Amino acid sequence: MDPTGMKSALAGFCTGVAVITALDPAEGRPVGMAVQSFSSVSLDPPLVCFCPAHTSSTWPRIRAAGRFAVNVLAADQEELCRRFAVTGGDKFAGTAWRPGAHGAPLLDGALATVECTLDAVLDGGDHAIALGRVDGLTAHRAEDTGPLLYFRRTYGRLPSPEAGAAPFAARALSSSSMSASMASARSRSEA
């Protein structure tokens, strides 16, 4: 299988974006990474997962912490996402946050946070599959604030209800092709 072809094909799957945060146990400093691979796994027991690359320099520190927070990003947090998507630098410089119940950073402005204890790490090829046992959930923003979306290497959002748009209709932040593709998918799903 050609990895480039696989990446291109799977870029057609729209995802939400989250930032996984923890306190580095060796330094006591906050660490974090942006992910598209966050998902709910089980309600009983309550489990979630994300899939960090083995090449990530942040993942080993989150793994060593043993506890982490998933910060589900809102549509107006694209700049924050870009900051946490890069390697190196102080990603928390200028970032407002507060410690969660177990110390993991909870980012201000997130739609929701999911506080977790690392339950298991499974092999996922060139990525790990990190399972987190949910210790706490918090919704932070009003329901009319939509999620930050990622589709074909472009960020996007759902329109706000006050714009009068139908639910789940997409409006691209950076690309009209995202809007057209998602509107097409919506019409197929409503048929």
XYZ file of N, CA and C in Angstrom:
573
model
N 0.847 -1.181 0.000
C 0.000 0.000 0.000
C 0.884 1.234 0.000
N 0.574 2.149 -0.899
C 1.303 3.416 -1.003
C 0.834 4.368 0.099
N 1.718 4.756 1.052
C 1.311 5.653 2.140
C 0.771 7.001 1.654
N 1.328 7.519 0.558
C 0.854 8.799 0.037
C -0.580 8.678 -0.458
N -0.869 7.594 -1.167
C -2.231 7.368 -1.648
C -3.211 7.175 -0.506
N -2.756 6.481 0.532
C -3.620 6.263 1.693
C -3.921 7.584 2.388
N -2.891 8.428 2.578
C -3.101 9.737 3.208
C -4.071 10.576 2.387
N -3.907 10.539 1.067
C -4.772 11.322 0.185
C -6.222 10.851 0.276
N -6.432 9.554 0.256
C -7.794 9.014 0.327
C -8.440 9.323 1.674
N -7.692 9.146 2.755
C -8.253 9.350 4.082
C -8.414 10.825 4.441
N -7.810 11.716 3.649
C -8.015 13.156 3.867
C -9.464 13.535 3.585
N -10.203 12.643 2.914
C -11.610 12.877 2.634
C -12.517 12.600 3.816
N -11.945 12.191 4.953
C -12.730 11.944 6.159
C -12.614 13.155 7.068
N -13.716 13.832 7.316
C -13.725 15.021 8.163
C -13.648 14.609 9.630
N -12.797 15.279 10.394
C -12.659 14.984 11.821
C -12.757 16.262 12.635
N -13.004 16.081 13.906
C -12.855 17.157 14.858
C -11.394 17.224 15.258
N -11.048 18.228 16.022
C -9.660 18.399 16.458
C -9.643 18.570 17.976
N -8.663 17.926 18.602
C -8.500 18.036 20.049
C -7.031 18.262 20.370
N -6.772 18.789 21.538
C -5.409 18.915 22.043
C -5.311 18.044 23.294
N -4.368 17.113 23.265
C -4.104 16.241 24.407
C -3.049 16.932 25.261
N -3.322 17.103 26.556
C -2.394 17.804 27.442
C -2.083 16.947 28.674
N -0.933 17.202 29.254
C -0.512 16.532 30.486
C 0.557 17.392 31.144
N 0.926 17.023 32.359
C 2.074 17.637 33.026
C 3.241 16.675 32.908
N 4.337 17.142 32.341
C 5.545 16.327 32.223
C 6.023 15.990 33.634
N 6.051 14.690 33.998
C 6.427 14.343 35.373
C 7.886 14.657 35.706
N 8.750 14.678 34.714
C 10.170 14.957 34.968
C 10.422 16.444 35.211
N 9.678 17.305 34.499
C 9.921 18.746 34.575
C 8.804 19.525 35.268
N 7.638 18.886 35.430
C 6.512 19.582 36.038
C 5.913 20.656 35.161
N 6.255 20.636 33.865
C 5.756 21.639 32.917
C 4.655 21.044 32.053
N 3.711 21.886 31.578
C 2.658 21.376 30.713
C 3.190 20.999 29.333
N 2.645 19.933 28.775
C 2.959 19.501 27.412
C 1.648 19.237 26.695
N 1.676 19.314 25.372
C 0.450 19.058 24.624
C 0.703 18.829 23.160
N -0.271 18.184 22.520
C -0.192 17.893 21.092
C -1.591 17.895 20.490
N -1.698 18.411 19.266
C -2.964 18.399 18.543
C -3.155 17.028 17.904
N -4.396 16.533 17.939
C -4.719 15.248 17.318
C -6.046 15.340 16.578
N -6.159 14.548 15.552
C -7.427 14.356 14.849
C -7.991 12.980 15.180
N -7.197 12.160 15.829
C -7.542 10.752 16.018
C -8.300 10.472 17.307
N -8.840 11.467 17.971
C -9.579 11.249 19.208
C -10.934 10.618 18.927
N -11.314 9.647 19.770
C -12.599 8.985 19.593
C -13.093 8.394 20.905
N -14.392 8.322 21.031
C -15.006 7.579 22.120
C -14.888 6.094 21.782
N -14.589 5.259 22.779
C -14.424 3.824 22.553
C -15.531 3.032 23.235
N -15.818 3.352 24.504
C -16.751 2.547 25.284
C -17.430 3.410 26.335
N -18.717 3.128 26.589
C -19.435 3.801 27.670
C -19.313 3.035 28.981
N -19.163 1.706 28.892
C -19.075 0.876 30.088
C -18.020 -0.200 29.896
N -16.787 0.010 30.365
C -16.316 1.161 31.132
C -16.105 2.373 30.225
N -16.089 3.569 30.790
C -15.913 4.772 29.964
C -14.465 4.892 29.473
N -14.283 4.696 28.163
C -12.957 4.745 27.550
C -12.974 5.626 26.323
N -11.876 6.323 26.092
C -11.637 7.095 24.876
C -10.271 6.688 24.342
N -9.964 7.105 23.113
C -8.628 6.821 22.582
C -8.148 7.959 21.702
N -6.842 7.999 21.506
C -6.211 8.840 20.495
C -4.987 8.072 20.015
N -4.456 8.475 18.867
C -3.380 7.706 18.231
C -2.170 8.581 17.923
N -1.231 8.682 18.857
C -0.027 9.484 18.609
C 0.991 8.726 17.759
N 1.704 9.449 16.925
C 2.770 8.850 16.111
C 3.937 8.460 17.008
N 4.603 7.372 16.652
C 5.791 6.953 17.402
C 6.905 7.994 17.315
N 6.856 8.848 16.294
C 7.881 9.877 16.116
C 7.615 11.128 16.955
N 6.477 11.194 17.616
C 6.128 12.369 18.421
C 7.095 12.532 19.584
N 7.548 13.763 19.798
C 8.397 14.038 20.965
C 7.556 14.327 22.209
N 6.277 14.620 22.031
C 5.388 14.925 23.148
C 4.771 13.664 23.737
N 4.435 12.694 22.891
C 3.763 11.487 23.352
C 4.506 10.778 24.499
N 5.824 10.586 24.459
C 6.485 9.901 25.577
C 6.277 10.614 26.921
N 6.187 11.938 26.894
C 5.981 12.692 28.141
C 4.544 12.549 28.646
N 3.586 12.513 27.704
C 2.188 12.280 28.103
C 2.052 10.861 28.659
N 2.684 9.902 27.998
C 2.632 8.510 28.462
C 3.240 8.389 29.861
N 4.370 9.029 30.086
C 5.019 8.970 31.394
C 4.161 9.606 32.484
N 3.382 10.631 32.128
C 2.512 11.285 33.111
C 1.423 10.332 33.593
N 0.936 9.479 32.698
C -0.095 8.517 33.080
C -1.491 9.090 33.177
N -1.615 10.390 33.125
C -2.913 11.082 33.151
C -2.862 12.184 32.105
N -3.983 12.406 31.462
C -4.023 13.438 30.429
C -5.426 14.016 30.333
N -5.519 15.137 29.632
C -6.814 15.751 29.336
C -6.955 15.875 27.829
N -8.149 15.619 27.356
C -8.501 15.839 25.959
C -9.286 17.141 25.918
N -8.785 18.124 25.194
C -9.437 19.424 25.059
C -10.046 19.487 23.666
N -11.372 19.384 23.566
C -12.066 19.406 22.278
C -12.149 20.860 21.822
N -11.523 21.153 20.683
C -11.394 22.551 20.248
C -12.656 23.079 19.585
N -12.911 24.352 19.843
C -14.019 25.074 19.232
C -13.576 25.673 17.897
N -14.554 26.025 17.087
C -14.287 26.529 15.741
C -13.378 27.749 15.727
N -13.391 28.547 16.785
C -12.562 29.758 16.817
C -11.171 29.508 17.405
N -10.754 28.246 17.508
C -9.454 27.928 18.090
C -8.459 27.352 17.078
N -8.593 27.745 15.823
C -7.672 27.267 14.790
C -6.225 27.658 15.105
N -5.994 28.878 15.527
C -4.629 29.316 15.835
C -4.034 28.478 16.966
N -4.835 28.189 17.979
C -4.382 27.345 19.084
C -4.021 25.948 18.578
N -4.846 25.407 17.703
C -4.570 24.093 17.125
C -3.245 24.094 16.374
N -3.020 25.104 15.576
C -1.769 25.183 14.812
C -0.558 25.247 15.740
N -0.685 25.943 16.860
C 0.413 26.042 17.826
C 0.769 24.662 18.392
N -0.261 23.856 18.692
C -0.020 22.542 19.284
C 0.281 21.463 18.242
N 0.162 21.796 16.961
C 0.427 20.825 15.894
C 1.890 20.806 15.457
N 2.690 21.728 15.962
C 4.096 21.793 15.554
C 4.996 21.115 16.585
N 6.183 20.763 16.142
C 7.171 20.161 17.026
C 8.040 21.254 17.633
N 8.301 21.126 18.916
C 9.208 22.055 19.584
C 8.541 23.347 19.990
N 9.318 24.172 20.635
C 8.835 25.473 21.099
C 7.968 25.337 22.335
N 7.653 26.468 22.944
C 6.783 26.489 24.115
C 5.348 26.681 23.639
N 4.634 25.584 23.480
C 3.266 25.623 22.967
C 2.315 26.328 23.927
N 2.688 26.391 25.197
C 1.811 27.004 26.193
C 2.063 28.499 26.379
N 3.053 29.064 25.691
C 3.313 30.505 25.800
C 2.079 31.272 25.313
N 1.507 32.061 26.174
C 0.332 32.843 25.816
C -0.960 32.050 25.796
N -0.925 30.801 26.213
C -2.117 29.948 26.225
C -2.724 29.950 27.623
N -3.994 30.320 27.713
C -4.677 30.333 29.007
C -5.169 28.924 29.332
N -4.840 28.481 30.544
C -5.271 27.162 30.989
C -5.308 27.122 32.512
N -5.937 26.071 33.011
C -5.972 25.830 34.449
C -5.770 24.340 34.662
N -5.258 23.935 35.825
C -5.055 22.513 36.066
C -6.378 21.789 36.320
N -6.495 20.584 35.766
C -7.657 19.751 36.023
C -7.512 19.027 37.345
N -8.419 18.105 37.614
C -8.440 17.377 38.882
C -7.130 16.645 39.159
N -6.474 16.144 38.112
C -5.206 15.425 38.271
C -4.015 16.230 37.772
N -4.222 17.534 37.530
C -3.131 18.406 37.139
C -2.978 18.645 35.646
N -3.589 17.813 34.803
C -3.460 18.005 33.352
C -4.082 19.346 32.955
N -3.435 20.093 32.056
C -3.956 21.397 31.654
C -5.293 21.310 30.918
N -6.235 22.135 31.365
C -7.521 22.292 30.697
C -7.469 23.647 29.997
N -7.556 23.635 28.664
C -7.388 24.852 27.866
C -8.644 25.711 27.898
N -8.465 26.998 28.190
C -9.589 27.930 28.168
C -10.171 27.987 26.759
N -11.489 28.057 26.688
C -12.162 28.195 25.411
C -12.494 26.885 24.723
N -12.046 25.752 25.255
C -12.372 24.457 24.639
C -13.869 24.200 24.764
N -14.417 23.459 23.804
C -15.830 23.089 23.880
C -16.083 22.170 25.065
N -15.165 21.245 25.272
C -15.296 20.272 26.349
C -13.920 19.738 26.702
N -13.812 19.197 27.914
C -12.596 18.502 28.298
C -12.973 17.128 28.838
N -12.085 16.181 28.582
C -12.247 14.819 29.075
C -10.956 14.499 29.824
N -11.052 14.333 31.135
C -9.878 14.024 31.941
C -9.764 12.510 32.079
N -8.548 11.980 31.843
C -8.359 10.534 31.734
C -7.123 10.044 32.469
N -7.164 8.769 32.797
C -6.002 8.025 33.247
C -5.642 7.062 32.132
N -4.377 7.006 31.768
C -3.943 6.102 30.708
C -4.235 4.667 31.132
N -5.026 3.964 30.345
C -5.471 2.613 30.674
C -4.639 1.545 29.972
N -4.310 1.792 28.706
C -3.522 0.823 27.929
C -2.936 1.534 26.719
N -1.833 1.002 26.226
C -1.227 1.475 24.988
C -1.065 0.263 24.085
N -1.684 0.319 22.923
C -1.666 -0.788 21.974
C -0.825 -0.426 20.763
N -0.330 -1.447 20.065
C 0.436 -1.213 18.848
C -0.514 -0.845 17.719
N -0.191 0.199 17.006
C -0.988 0.631 15.864
C -0.099 0.930 14.674
N 0.863 0.057 14.387
C 1.775 0.292 13.265
C 2.722 1.420 13.581
N 2.706 2.484 12.767
C 3.605 3.611 13.023
C 3.042 4.580 14.070
N 1.906 4.227 14.645
C 1.296 4.993 15.724
C 1.034 4.071 16.916
N 0.830 4.663 18.061
C 0.328 3.941 19.230
C -1.172 4.201 19.311
N -1.882 3.311 19.958
C -3.301 3.514 20.251
C -3.386 3.666 21.765
N -3.610 4.880 22.216
C -3.643 5.182 23.649
C -5.088 5.162 24.130
N -5.393 4.237 25.031
C -6.725 4.157 25.624
C -6.721 4.885 26.955
N -7.692 5.761 27.150
C -7.805 6.488 28.401
C -9.098 6.153 29.113
N -9.013 5.854 30.400
C -10.202 5.653 31.225
C -10.686 7.033 31.661
N -11.927 7.345 31.387
C -12.474 8.673 31.664
C -12.708 8.848 33.158
N -12.078 9.890 33.715
C -12.237 10.231 35.131
C -13.195 11.398 35.322
N -13.318 12.254 34.308
C -14.187 13.417 34.426
C -14.468 14.032 33.070
N -15.654 14.605 32.930
C -16.093 15.268 31.695
C -16.652 16.633 32.037
N -16.338 17.622 31.214
C -16.887 18.952 31.423
C -17.167 19.599 30.078
N -18.400 20.099 29.894
C -18.730 20.927 28.731
C -18.521 22.365 29.168
N -17.788 23.147 28.367
C -17.418 24.493 28.789
C -18.129 25.615 28.069
N -18.559 25.375 26.841
C -19.091 26.490 26.057
C -20.535 26.245 25.686
N -21.224 27.325 25.337
C -22.626 27.231 24.963
C -22.803 26.310 23.757
N -23.964 25.704 23.678
C -24.240 24.735 22.615
C -24.153 25.333 21.218
N -24.304 26.643 21.076
C -24.272 27.245 19.745
C -22.859 27.449 19.208
N -21.840 27.089 19.987
C -20.461 27.181 19.521
C -20.081 25.832 18.924
N -19.731 25.815 17.659
C -19.422 24.561 16.992
C -17.978 24.131 17.153
N -17.676 22.923 16.671
C -16.326 22.386 16.780
C -15.413 22.874 15.663
N -14.124 22.800 15.912
C -13.138 23.007 14.859
C -13.069 21.708 14.063
N -13.180 21.791 12.759
C -13.147 20.619 11.885
C -11.888 20.639 11.026
N -11.481 19.453 10.591
C -10.328 19.336 9.707
C -10.707 18.408 8.566
N -10.533 18.892 7.323
C -10.933 18.149 6.132
C -10.008 18.526 4.981
N -9.375 17.538 4.385
C -8.454 17.746 3.267
C -7.443 18.854 3.544
N -6.816 18.740 4.710
C -5.740 19.648 5.133
C -6.202 21.095 5.308
N -7.510 21.268 5.562
C -8.090 22.594 5.722
C -8.971 22.607 6.972
N -8.931 23.692 7.709
C -9.803 23.835 8.861
C -11.150 24.381 8.424
N -12.192 23.998 9.151
C -13.539 24.463 8.823
C -14.407 24.469 10.070
N -15.647 24.838 9.882
C -16.591 24.917 11.000
C -18.008 24.710 10.500
N -18.885 24.390 11.438
C -20.314 24.357 11.169
C -20.817 25.779 11.333
N -21.847 26.192 10.580
C -22.356 27.556 10.765
C -23.067 27.675 12.114
N -23.101 28.882 12.642
C -23.794 29.113 13.903
C -25.296 29.104 13.660
N -26.083 28.685 14.651
C -27.536 28.647 14.477
C -28.128 30.014 14.144
N -27.519 31.086 14.682
C -28.069 32.417 14.403
C -27.877 32.834 12.946
N -27.020 32.112 12.211
C -26.842 32.402 10.789
C -28.008 31.873 9.973
N -28.895 31.089 10.612
C -30.068 30.585 9.928
C -29.784 29.394 9.033
N -28.624 28.805 9.144
C -28.281 27.664 8.301
C -28.828 26.381 8.911
N -29.049 25.408 8.049
C -29.510 24.097 8.500
C -28.419 23.425 9.323
N -28.803 22.611 10.313
C -27.789 21.905 11.098
C -26.874 21.060 10.217
N -25.619 20.994 10.594
C -24.591 20.194 9.957
C -24.205 20.656 8.559
N -24.687 21.790 8.103
C -24.198 22.333 6.835
C -22.826 22.929 7.101
N -21.882 22.660 6.238
C -20.506 23.099 6.497
C -20.204 24.422 5.816
N -19.366 25.221 6.466
C -18.869 26.453 5.886
C -17.370 26.448 6.106
N -16.625 26.545 5.052
C -15.167 26.470 5.177
C -14.591 27.778 5.689
N -13.545 27.659 6.481
C -12.799 28.837 6.905
C -11.795 29.221 5.837
N -11.183 28.188 5.225
C -10.081 28.455 4.323
C -10.290 27.958 2.906
N -11.337 27.188 2.650
C -11.459 26.573 1.338
C -12.909 26.357 0.958
N -13.309 26.821 -0.215
C -14.670 26.596 -0.663
C -14.888 25.143 -1.050
N -13.823 24.393 -1.363
C -13.982 22.982 -1.717
C -14.475 22.183 -0.521
N -14.085 22.556 0.688
C -14.576 21.847 1.867
C -16.078 22.028 1.986
N -16.549 23.235 1.789
C -17.964 23.517 1.895
C -18.757 22.712 0.869
N -18.292 22.680 -0.360
C -18.996 21.948 -1.409
C -18.993 20.451 -1.142
N -17.857 19.902 -0.723
C -17.757 18.471 -0.460
C -18.641 18.058 0.699
N -18.646 18.833 1.770
C -19.453 18.458 2.929
C -20.935 18.667 2.666
N -21.288 19.693 1.913
C -22.694 19.890 1.572
C -23.204 18.734 0.721
N -22.359 18.246 -0.175
C -22.705 17.081 -0.985
C -22.919 15.851 -0.114
N -22.021 15.637 0.848
C -22.148 14.506 1.757
C -23.417 14.625 2.601
N -23.745 15.851 3.031
C -24.948 16.069 3.822
C -26.188 15.717 3.015
N -26.238 16.139 1.753
C -27.414 15.864 0.949
C -27.570 14.364 0.687
N -26.454 13.647 0.553
C -26.544 12.192 0.380
C -27.056 11.538 1.652
N -26.643 12.021 2.825
C -27.059 11.399 4.072
C -28.518 11.724 4.399
N -29.039 12.831 3.859
C -30.431 13.200 4.127
C -31.386 12.525 3.155
N -30.834 11.942 2.084
C -31.687 11.303 1.073
C -32.297 10.016 1.570
